[in-house]
Coordinates of C-alpha atoms in Angstrom, one line a residue:
M276 CA 2.8 -31.3 -13.5
D277 CA -0.8 -32.5 -13.6
V278 CA -3.8 -30.1 -13.6
E279 CA -4.7 -30.7 -10.0
T280 CA -1.2 -29.9 -8.8
A281 CA -1.2 -26.8 -10.9
K282 CA -4.5 -25.7 -9.4
Q283 CA -3.2 -26.2 -5.8
K284 CA 0.0 -24.2 -6.6
L285 CA -2.1 -21.4 -8.1
K286 CA -4.4 -21.4 -5.1
K287 CA -1.4 -21.3 -2.7
Y288 CA 0.2 -18.4 -4.7
N289 CA -3.1 -16.4 -4.7
K290 CA -3.4 -16.9 -1.0
Q291 CA 0.2 -15.7 -0.4
L292 CA -0.4 -12.7 -2.7
L293 CA -3.6 -11.8 -0.8
E294 CA -1.7 -12.0 2.5
F295 CA 1.1 -9.9 1.0
Y296 CA -1.4 -7.1 0.1
K297 CA -3.1 -7.3 3.5
Q298 CA 0.2 -6.1 4.9
K299 CA 0.1 -2.9 2.9
P300 CA -2.1 0.2 3.0
R301 CA -4.5 0.6 0.1
F302 CA -5.9 3.8 -1.4
K303 CA -8.4 4.6 -4.1
L304 CA -10.5 7.6 -5.1
L305 CA -14.3 7.5 -4.8
E306 CA -16.7 9.4 -7.1
N307 CA -16.1 12.8 -5.5
G308 CA -12.4 12.3 -5.8
F309 CA -12.6 11.5 -9.5
K310 CA -14.6 14.8 -9.9
A311 CA -11.8 16.7 -8.2
R312 CA -8.9 15.3 -10.3
V313 CA -6.5 18.0 -11.4
N314 CA -6.8 17.3 -15.1
C315 CA -10.6 17.2 -15.3
V316 CA -12.1 19.2 -12.3
E317 CA -15.8 19.0 -12.1
R318 CA -16.1 20.0 -8.5
A319 CA -13.3 21.0 -6.2
L320 CA -13.0 19.4 -2.7
T321 CA -13.2 21.4 0.5
I322 CA -10.5 22.1 3.1
Y323 CA -12.5 19.8 5.4
D324 CA -12.2 17.0 2.9
I325 CA -8.4 17.4 2.9
Q326 CA -8.2 17.6 6.6
C327 CA -10.2 14.4 6.9
F328 CA -7.8 12.7 4.5
I329 CA -4.8 13.7 6.6
L330 CA -6.5 12.2 9.7
S331 CA -7.2 9.0 7.8
C332 CA -3.5 8.6 7.1
F333 CA -2.9 8.2 10.8
I334 CA -6.2 7.0 12.3
P335 CA -7.6 3.6 11.1
S336 CA -11.1 3.9 9.4
P337 CA -13.0 2.1 12.2
R338 CA -12.0 4.8 14.7
L339 CA -12.8 7.8 12.5
S340 CA -15.8 9.9 13.5
F341 CA -16.6 10.8 9.9
V342 CA -17.2 9.0 6.6
P343 CA -14.5 9.7 4.0
S344 CA -16.2 11.5 1.1
F345 CA -13.7 11.3 -1.8
Y346 CA -11.4 8.4 -1.0
E347 CA -11.0 5.0 0.6
L348 CA -7.8 4.4 2.6
L349 CA -7.4 1.0 4.3
R350 CA -4.8 -0.3 6.7
C351 CA -3.1 3.0 7.3
L352 CA -1.4 1.4 10.4
K353 CA 0.4 -1.0 8.0
A354 CA 2.4 1.9 6.6
S355 CA 6.0 2.0 7.8
K356 CA 6.2 5.7 7.1
V357 CA 3.5 8.4 6.9
A358 CA 4.8 11.7 5.7
I359 CA 2.5 14.7 5.1
F360 CA 4.2 17.8 3.6
I361 CA 2.2 21.0 3.7
L362 CA 3.6 24.0 1.9
D363 CA 2.2 27.5 2.2
D364 CA 3.3 28.1 -1.4
N365 CA 2.5 27.1 -4.9
I366 CA 4.6 24.2 -6.2
S367 CA 5.2 23.1 -9.7
F368 CA 6.4 19.6 -10.5
D369 CA 7.8 18.5 -13.9
G370 CA 6.1 15.6 -15.7
S371 CA 8.4 12.9 -14.3
E372 CA 7.8 14.0 -10.8
T373 CA 4.1 14.3 -11.2
Q374 CA 4.0 10.6 -12.3
L375 CA 5.4 9.6 -8.9
F376 CA 2.1 10.4 -7.3
D377 CA -0.9 8.1 -7.6
E378 CA -3.4 11.0 -7.6
T379 CA -3.6 14.8 -7.5
V380 CA -6.9 16.4 -6.5
V381 CA -8.0 20.0 -6.3
F382 CA -9.5 21.7 -3.3
E383 CA -10.8 25.2 -2.5
A384 CA -8.3 27.3 -0.6
D385 CA -8.9 30.8 0.8
E386 CA -6.3 33.0 2.5
D387 CA -6.7 31.1 5.8
W388 CA -6.5 27.7 4.4
L389 CA -3.4 26.6 6.3
E390 CA -4.8 27.5 9.7
S391 CA -8.1 25.7 8.8
L392 CA -6.1 22.6 7.8
L393 CA -3.9 22.4 10.9
F394 CA -6.7 22.9 13.5
V395 CA -9.4 20.3 13.8
P396 CA -12.8 21.5 15.0
L397 CA -14.2 19.3 17.8
S398 CA -17.7 17.9 17.9
N399 CA -19.7 18.3 21.1
R400 CA -19.0 14.7 22.1
Q401 CA -15.2 15.2 21.6
L402 CA -15.3 18.3 23.7
T403 CA -16.5 16.3 26.7
K404 CA -13.3 14.2 26.5
I405 CA -11.0 17.2 26.8
D406 CA -10.0 18.0 30.4
D407 CA -9.4 21.8 30.0
V408 CA -11.6 23.0 27.2
S409 CA -10.9 26.7 28.0
S410 CA -7.3 26.2 26.9
L411 CA -8.2 25.2 23.4
P412 CA -7.8 27.7 20.5
N413 CA -11.1 29.3 19.7
I414 CA -11.0 29.6 15.9
R415 CA -14.1 30.9 14.2
M416 CA -14.5 29.1 10.9
K417 CA -16.0 30.8 7.9
T418 CA -19.4 29.0 7.4
D419 CA -21.8 31.4 5.8
L420 CA -24.5 29.5 7.6
N421 CA -28.1 30.4 7.3
F422 CA -29.7 29.8 10.7
T423 CA -33.2 30.9 9.6
P424 CA -35.7 28.4 11.0
V425 CA -37.6 26.3 8.5
K426 CA -41.0 24.6 8.5
K427 CA -41.8 20.9 8.6
T428 CA -42.9 21.0 5.0
D429 CA -39.5 22.3 4.0
L430 CA -38.0 19.0 5.2
L431 CA -40.4 16.6 3.6
L432 CA -39.1 14.3 0.9
S433 CA -40.5 14.9 -2.5
T434 CA -41.9 12.1 -4.5
K435 CA -38.8 12.0 -6.6
Q436 CA -36.6 11.9 -3.5
M437 CA -38.6 9.1 -2.0
Y438 CA -38.1 7.1 -5.2
Q439 CA -34.4 7.9 -5.2
E440 CA -34.1 6.8 -1.5
G441 CA -35.7 3.5 -2.3
F442 CA -39.2 3.9 -0.9
L443 CA -41.6 1.4 -2.4
F444 CA -44.9 2.8 -3.7
P445 CA -48.2 0.8 -3.6
D446 CA -48.5 -1.2 -6.8
E447 CA -50.4 -4.2 -8.1
D448 CA -47.1 -5.9 -8.5
N449 CA -46.1 -5.6 -4.8
H450 CA -47.7 -6.0 -1.4
M451 CA -47.3 -2.4 -0.2
K452 CA -50.4 -0.8 1.5
C453 CA -51.1 2.8 2.5
T454 CA -51.0 3.7 6.2
R455 CA -54.4 5.3 5.8
H456 CA -57.2 4.9 3.2
K457 CA -57.5 8.7 2.9
Y458 CA -55.1 11.6 3.7
R459 CA -55.5 15.3 4.5
A460 CA -53.2 17.9 3.0
V461 CA -50.0 18.2 5.0
S462 CA -49.1 21.5 6.6
D463 CA -46.5 23.0 8.9
D464 CA -48.8 22.3 11.8
S465 CA -49.1 18.6 11.0
P466 CA -48.1 16.3 13.9
L467 CA -44.7 14.7 13.7
F468 CA -44.0 11.1 14.7
G469 CA -40.7 9.2 15.0
L470 CA -40.6 5.6 13.8
D471 CA -37.9 2.9 14.2
C472 CA -37.9 -0.9 13.6
E473 CA -35.5 -3.7 14.6
M474 CA -35.0 -6.6 12.3
C475 CA -34.1 -10.3 12.5
I476 CA -33.3 -12.8 9.7
N477 CA -35.9 -15.5 8.9
V478 CA -35.2 -19.0 7.6
D479 CA -35.5 -17.7 4.0
G480 CA -32.7 -15.2 4.7
E481 CA -35.0 -12.2 4.6
S482 CA -34.9 -9.3 7.1
V483 CA -38.2 -9.1 9.0
V484 CA -39.5 -6.6 11.5
T485 CA -39.5 -8.0 15.1
R486 CA -39.9 -4.7 17.0
I487 CA -41.4 -1.4 16.3
A488 CA -41.5 1.9 18.2
L489 CA -43.6 5.1 17.4
V490 CA -43.1 8.3 19.4
N491 CA -44.8 11.6 19.1
E492 CA -43.4 15.1 18.9
E493 CA -43.3 15.4 22.7
L494 CA -41.3 12.2 22.7
E495 CA -44.1 10.2 24.3
T496 CA -44.2 6.5 23.4
I497 CA -47.3 5.7 21.3
I498 CA -46.3 2.2 20.1
D499 CA -43.7 -0.1 21.5
T500 CA -44.1 -3.8 20.7
F501 CA -42.3 -6.9 19.6
I502 CA -43.7 -8.7 16.5
N503 CA -43.9 -12.4 16.0
P504 CA -43.1 -13.0 12.3
E505 CA -44.8 -15.5 10.1
K506 CA -41.7 -17.6 9.4
P507 CA -39.2 -18.9 12.0
I508 CA -36.1 -16.8 12.8
K509 CA -32.7 -18.1 11.8
N510 CA -30.6 -15.2 13.1
Y511 CA -32.0 -12.9 15.8
L512 CA -29.1 -10.3 15.3
T513 CA -29.4 -9.7 19.1
R514 CA -26.3 -7.6 19.2
Y515 CA -28.1 -5.0 17.1
S516 CA -31.8 -5.8 17.4
G517 CA -32.0 -6.6 21.1
V518 CA -34.4 -9.4 20.2
T519 CA -34.0 -12.9 21.5
K520 CA -35.8 -16.2 21.0
E521 CA -37.1 -16.0 24.6
I522 CA -38.7 -12.6 23.9
L523 CA -40.4 -13.6 20.7
D524 CA -41.7 -16.9 22.1
K525 CA -43.9 -14.9 24.4
V526 CA -45.2 -12.5 21.7
D527 CA -48.6 -12.9 19.9
T528 CA -48.6 -9.6 18.1
T529 CA -48.4 -10.0 14.3
L530 CA -47.4 -7.6 11.5
S531 CA -51.1 -7.2 10.6
D532 CA -51.8 -6.1 14.2
V533 CA -49.0 -3.5 14.0
K534 CA -50.4 -2.1 10.8
R535 CA -53.8 -1.7 12.5
M536 CA -52.1 0.1 15.4
L537 CA -50.4 2.5 13.1
R538 CA -53.6 3.2 11.2
K539 CA -55.3 4.1 14.5
S540 CA -52.3 6.2 15.8
L541 CA -51.4 8.2 12.7
P542 CA -53.6 11.2 11.9
R543 CA -54.4 11.6 8.2
D544 CA -52.0 14.5 7.8
S545 CA -49.2 13.1 10.1
I546 CA -45.5 13.3 9.2
I547 CA -43.3 10.3 9.9
C548 CA -39.6 10.8 10.5
G549 CA -36.8 8.2 10.8
Q550 CA -33.3 7.2 9.9
S551 CA -33.1 5.6 6.5
L552 CA -36.9 5.3 6.9
N553 CA -37.3 3.6 3.5
Y554 CA -35.9 0.4 4.9
D555 CA -38.4 0.3 7.9
M556 CA -41.4 1.3 5.8
N557 CA -40.6 -1.3 3.1
K558 CA -40.2 -4.1 5.6
L559 CA -43.5 -3.0 7.2
A560 CA -45.0 -3.1 3.7
L561 CA -46.5 0.3 4.3
F562 CA -46.4 3.5 2.4
H563 CA -46.8 7.0 3.9
P564 CA -46.8 10.1 1.7
Y565 CA -45.4 12.6 4.2
V566 CA -41.9 11.6 5.5
I567 CA -38.7 13.2 6.7
D568 CA -35.5 11.2 6.7
T569 CA -32.7 12.2 9.1
S570 CA -30.2 10.4 6.9
V571 CA -31.1 12.9 4.1
I572 CA -31.6 16.2 5.9
F573 CA -28.2 15.6 7.8
N574 CA -25.1 14.9 5.8
E575 CA -21.6 14.9 7.3
S576 CA -19.8 13.3 4.3
G577 CA -20.4 15.9 1.6
S578 CA -21.8 13.2 -0.6
R579 CA -25.5 12.3 -0.8
V580 CA -24.7 8.6 -1.3
I581 CA -22.6 8.4 1.9
K582 CA -24.9 8.6 4.9
S583 CA -23.9 9.2 8.5
S584 CA -25.2 6.8 11.1
L585 CA -27.9 7.8 13.6
K586 CA -25.4 7.1 16.4
N587 CA -22.9 9.6 15.0
L588 CA -25.6 12.2 14.2
S589 CA -26.8 12.0 17.8
A590 CA -23.3 12.4 19.2
M591 CA -22.4 15.3 16.9
H592 CA -25.6 17.3 17.0
L593 CA -27.5 16.2 20.2
N594 CA -24.4 15.5 22.3
E595 CA -26.1 12.2 23.2
E596 CA -24.7 8.6 23.2
I597 CA -27.2 6.1 21.8
Q598 CA -27.0 2.4 20.8
C599 CA -24.5 1.8 23.6
N600 CA -26.3 -1.1 25.2
K601 CA -24.5 -4.4 24.8
Y602 CA -27.9 -6.1 24.6
G603 CA -28.8 -4.4 21.4
H604 CA -30.4 -1.2 20.1
C605 CA -33.6 0.3 21.6
S606 CA -36.3 1.3 19.1
I607 CA -37.7 3.9 21.4
E608 CA -34.3 5.5 21.9
D609 CA -33.7 5.6 18.1
A610 CA -37.2 7.0 17.3
K611 CA -36.8 9.7 19.9
A612 CA -33.3 10.6 18.5
C613 CA -34.9 11.1 15.0
V614 CA -37.6 13.4 16.4
K615 CA -34.9 15.5 18.3
L616 CA -32.8 15.8 15.2
V617 CA -35.7 16.9 13.1
K618 CA -36.7 19.5 15.7
L619 CA -33.1 20.7 15.8
K620 CA -33.0 21.1 12.1
L621 CA -36.3 23.0 12.1
S622 CA -34.7 25.5 14.5
K623 CA -31.3 25.8 12.7
G624 CA -32.3 25.8 9.1
L625 CA -31.6 23.8 5.9
E626 CA -27.9 24.3 5.8
Y627 CA -27.3 23.2 9.4
G628 CA -25.7 19.7 9.5
D629 CA -25.6 19.4 5.7
R630 CA -22.1 19.5 4.2
V631 CA -23.6 19.1 0.7
L632 CA -25.4 22.5 1.1
N633 CA -22.6 24.1 3.1
P634 CA -19.3 22.1 3.1
K635 CA -17.5 24.7 5.3
Q636 CA -19.5 24.3 8.5
Y637 CA -18.2 22.8 11.7
A638 CA -20.0 21.5 14.8
S639 CA -17.8 23.7 17.1
N640 CA -15.5 26.7 17.2
R641 CA -13.2 24.9 19.6
C642 CA -10.3 23.3 17.9
L643 CA -7.3 21.1 18.6
P644 CA -4.0 21.2 16.7
I645 CA -4.1 18.3 14.3
A646 CA -1.3 16.3 16.0
R647 CA -2.9 16.6 19.4
F648 CA -6.2 15.5 17.9
V649 CA -4.5 12.3 16.6
E650 CA -2.9 11.7 20.0
L651 CA -6.4 11.4 21.4
Q652 CA -6.5 8.1 19.5
N653 CA -3.2 7.0 21.2
I654 CA -1.3 7.5 18.0
S655 CA 1.9 9.7 18.1
V656 CA 2.4 12.2 15.3
K657 CA 4.9 15.0 15.3
V658 CA 4.5 18.4 13.5
F659 CA 7.7 20.0 12.2
Y660 CA 8.0 23.5 10.9
D661 CA 11.3 22.6 9.2
F662 CA 12.5 19.4 7.6
L663 CA 15.8 19.0 9.4
N664 CA 14.6 16.6 12.0
I665 CA 12.3 14.3 10.0
E666 CA 14.7 11.6 8.9
D667 CA 14.3 9.4 11.9
E668 CA 10.5 10.0 12.2
N669 CA 8.0 7.5 10.9
K670 CA 4.8 9.6 11.3
F671 CA 5.0 13.3 10.8
I672 CA 3.5 16.4 9.3
C673 CA 6.0 18.9 7.9
V674 CA 4.9 22.5 7.4
M675 CA 7.1 24.6 5.2
D676 CA 6.8 28.1 3.7
S677 CA 8.8 27.3 0.6
W678 CA 9.9 24.6 -1.7
N679 CA 13.7 23.9 -1.9
D680 CA 16.2 21.3 -3.2
A681 CA 16.8 19.7 0.2
L682 CA 13.1 19.1 0.7
K683 CA 12.8 17.8 -2.9
R684 CA 15.5 15.2 -2.2
T685 CA 13.8 14.1 1.0
L686 CA 10.5 13.7 -0.8
A687 CA 12.1 11.7 -3.7
S688 CA 13.5 9.3 -1.1
L689 CA 10.1 8.8 0.5
L690 CA 8.4 8.3 -2.8
A691 CA 10.7 5.4 -3.5
T692 CA 10.0 3.8 -0.1
E693 CA 7.7 0.7 0.1
N694 CA 4.7 0.7 2.5
C695 CA 4.7 4.5 2.7
I696 CA 2.0 7.1 2.6
C697 CA 3.3 10.3 1.2
V698 CA 1.2 13.4 0.7
V699 CA 2.2 16.8 -0.5
I700 CA -0.3 19.6 0.0
S701 CA 0.1 23.1 -1.4
K702 CA -2.5 25.8 -1.8
G703 CA -5.4 24.2 -3.7
L704 CA -3.6 21.0 -4.6
C705 CA -3.2 17.7 -2.8
R706 CA -0.8 15.1 -4.2
I707 CA -1.1 11.5 -2.9
R708 CA 1.2 8.5 -3.1
V709 CA 0.4 5.2 -1.2
S710 CA 2.8 2.4 -2.0

C-alpha cells in the first residue's frame, strides 16, 4: 500500500469514527464540576445545578432556558435510554460499582432537597405559556434573599473588574480615547445611560460598529444612528445586526462623528450600562470610567465565566421578549432593556438575579412537576415511584425511598447499555454515566 492510499484510508476511517461519535451523547465536566468531585470537593453544587442537569438529560441544549454551570451534555436525544434514579436515602457503592460511573459530584442537600429537585420553578415567561397557572403547586423555595435596595455606585465595575471583563484602557500602545477630557466624581445621583452597538464584519475580518443607540434613564432615545465604517463590509450579519448594504450606502455618519455625539451627550459624571459593555466600548475605541454591566450584575449560571444573554435576562426578569425581529436586533430595544435591568437590580438588591451570590433563588414560586416541565418541550418522560414498570420505558425518572437488590440489578443492566444516560442521585451525591 502506497502512502497516498494509506492517507485516504486513514481519512475515511477518521470520518467514519467522527460520524459514529456524532450518533452518541457526550458528557464532560466543566470547572465547577471538577471543583465538586466527590474525592476533592472545593465547592459543592446546588440543588438547582442538579435539577438543571436532569433537565439537560431530556431536553437538547439549544432549547434550554439556562446555561449549564458544571457540565456539558451534547446530543441527549441520541441516547436510546435515559434513566434517572433518585433515592431519598444514602447509598454506598463498593469500589467496582463506583468505577462504572463516569463522574460523581457533591451537592448541598437540606431536608427538603427531594421536593426541590422534583418541582421546577417557572420563569415569568414560562408562566405565560401555562393555561391554568392557579392549578400549579405554589412551593416557596428557601432563598435567604436580601431585597434591600442598592445604589448605583454599588453596581459600578471596579477598575479590577473592568480589567477582568476585558475593557481596554487608554494607552500609548492603543487607539483608545476617553469619552470626556475631564470627569466629575460619580455619585448615586449620577445620570444613567444605556448603550448598545451592532456590528458587521469588514474586508479585514474585523468586527466594526455600524449602529449605535444611547438612551437615558427615562428610556428616551438620545442617539440612534447607523455608522459608515472606514473599510468596506464583507459580512453585514443582517440576521443579528439588522444592517444591510442599502442602509449603509445612504449613511454619511462616521465613527468620529459618533464619538463627538457621545462627548456632547454624556455628562462628566454619567454612568453607562450595557450587556457585555466591554465589547461595544472597545469597538468604539472609547473608555468610560463609570460603567455597569448587566452580564456581570445578573448571573443565572452560578459561574462568573458563563454569562446569560440579554434576551434570556429580559425574558426571565422583565417578562419581555426582545431580539425577536427576523430582520435583526434593535439597538434601542437592547439599550432600553439594559437600563430596565439595572433599575430592577437597584430596587431588588445585589443578590437578586445572581446565582453566584445566592444560588438558591428562583424567579417564581410557581412550579411544575419535572416530567410535566419536560413535556412542554414535546418530550415524553415518565416518573415512577417504584421500579416495577420501567423495563419497557426509554425515558424515565424513578423515585425510590430505599436501595434494594432488584433495583441494583436493574441499574447494573442499564450501566452496561450502549447509548445510555444513567444517573443515580441520593442525598448530596450525583453519580453520572453517559455511554
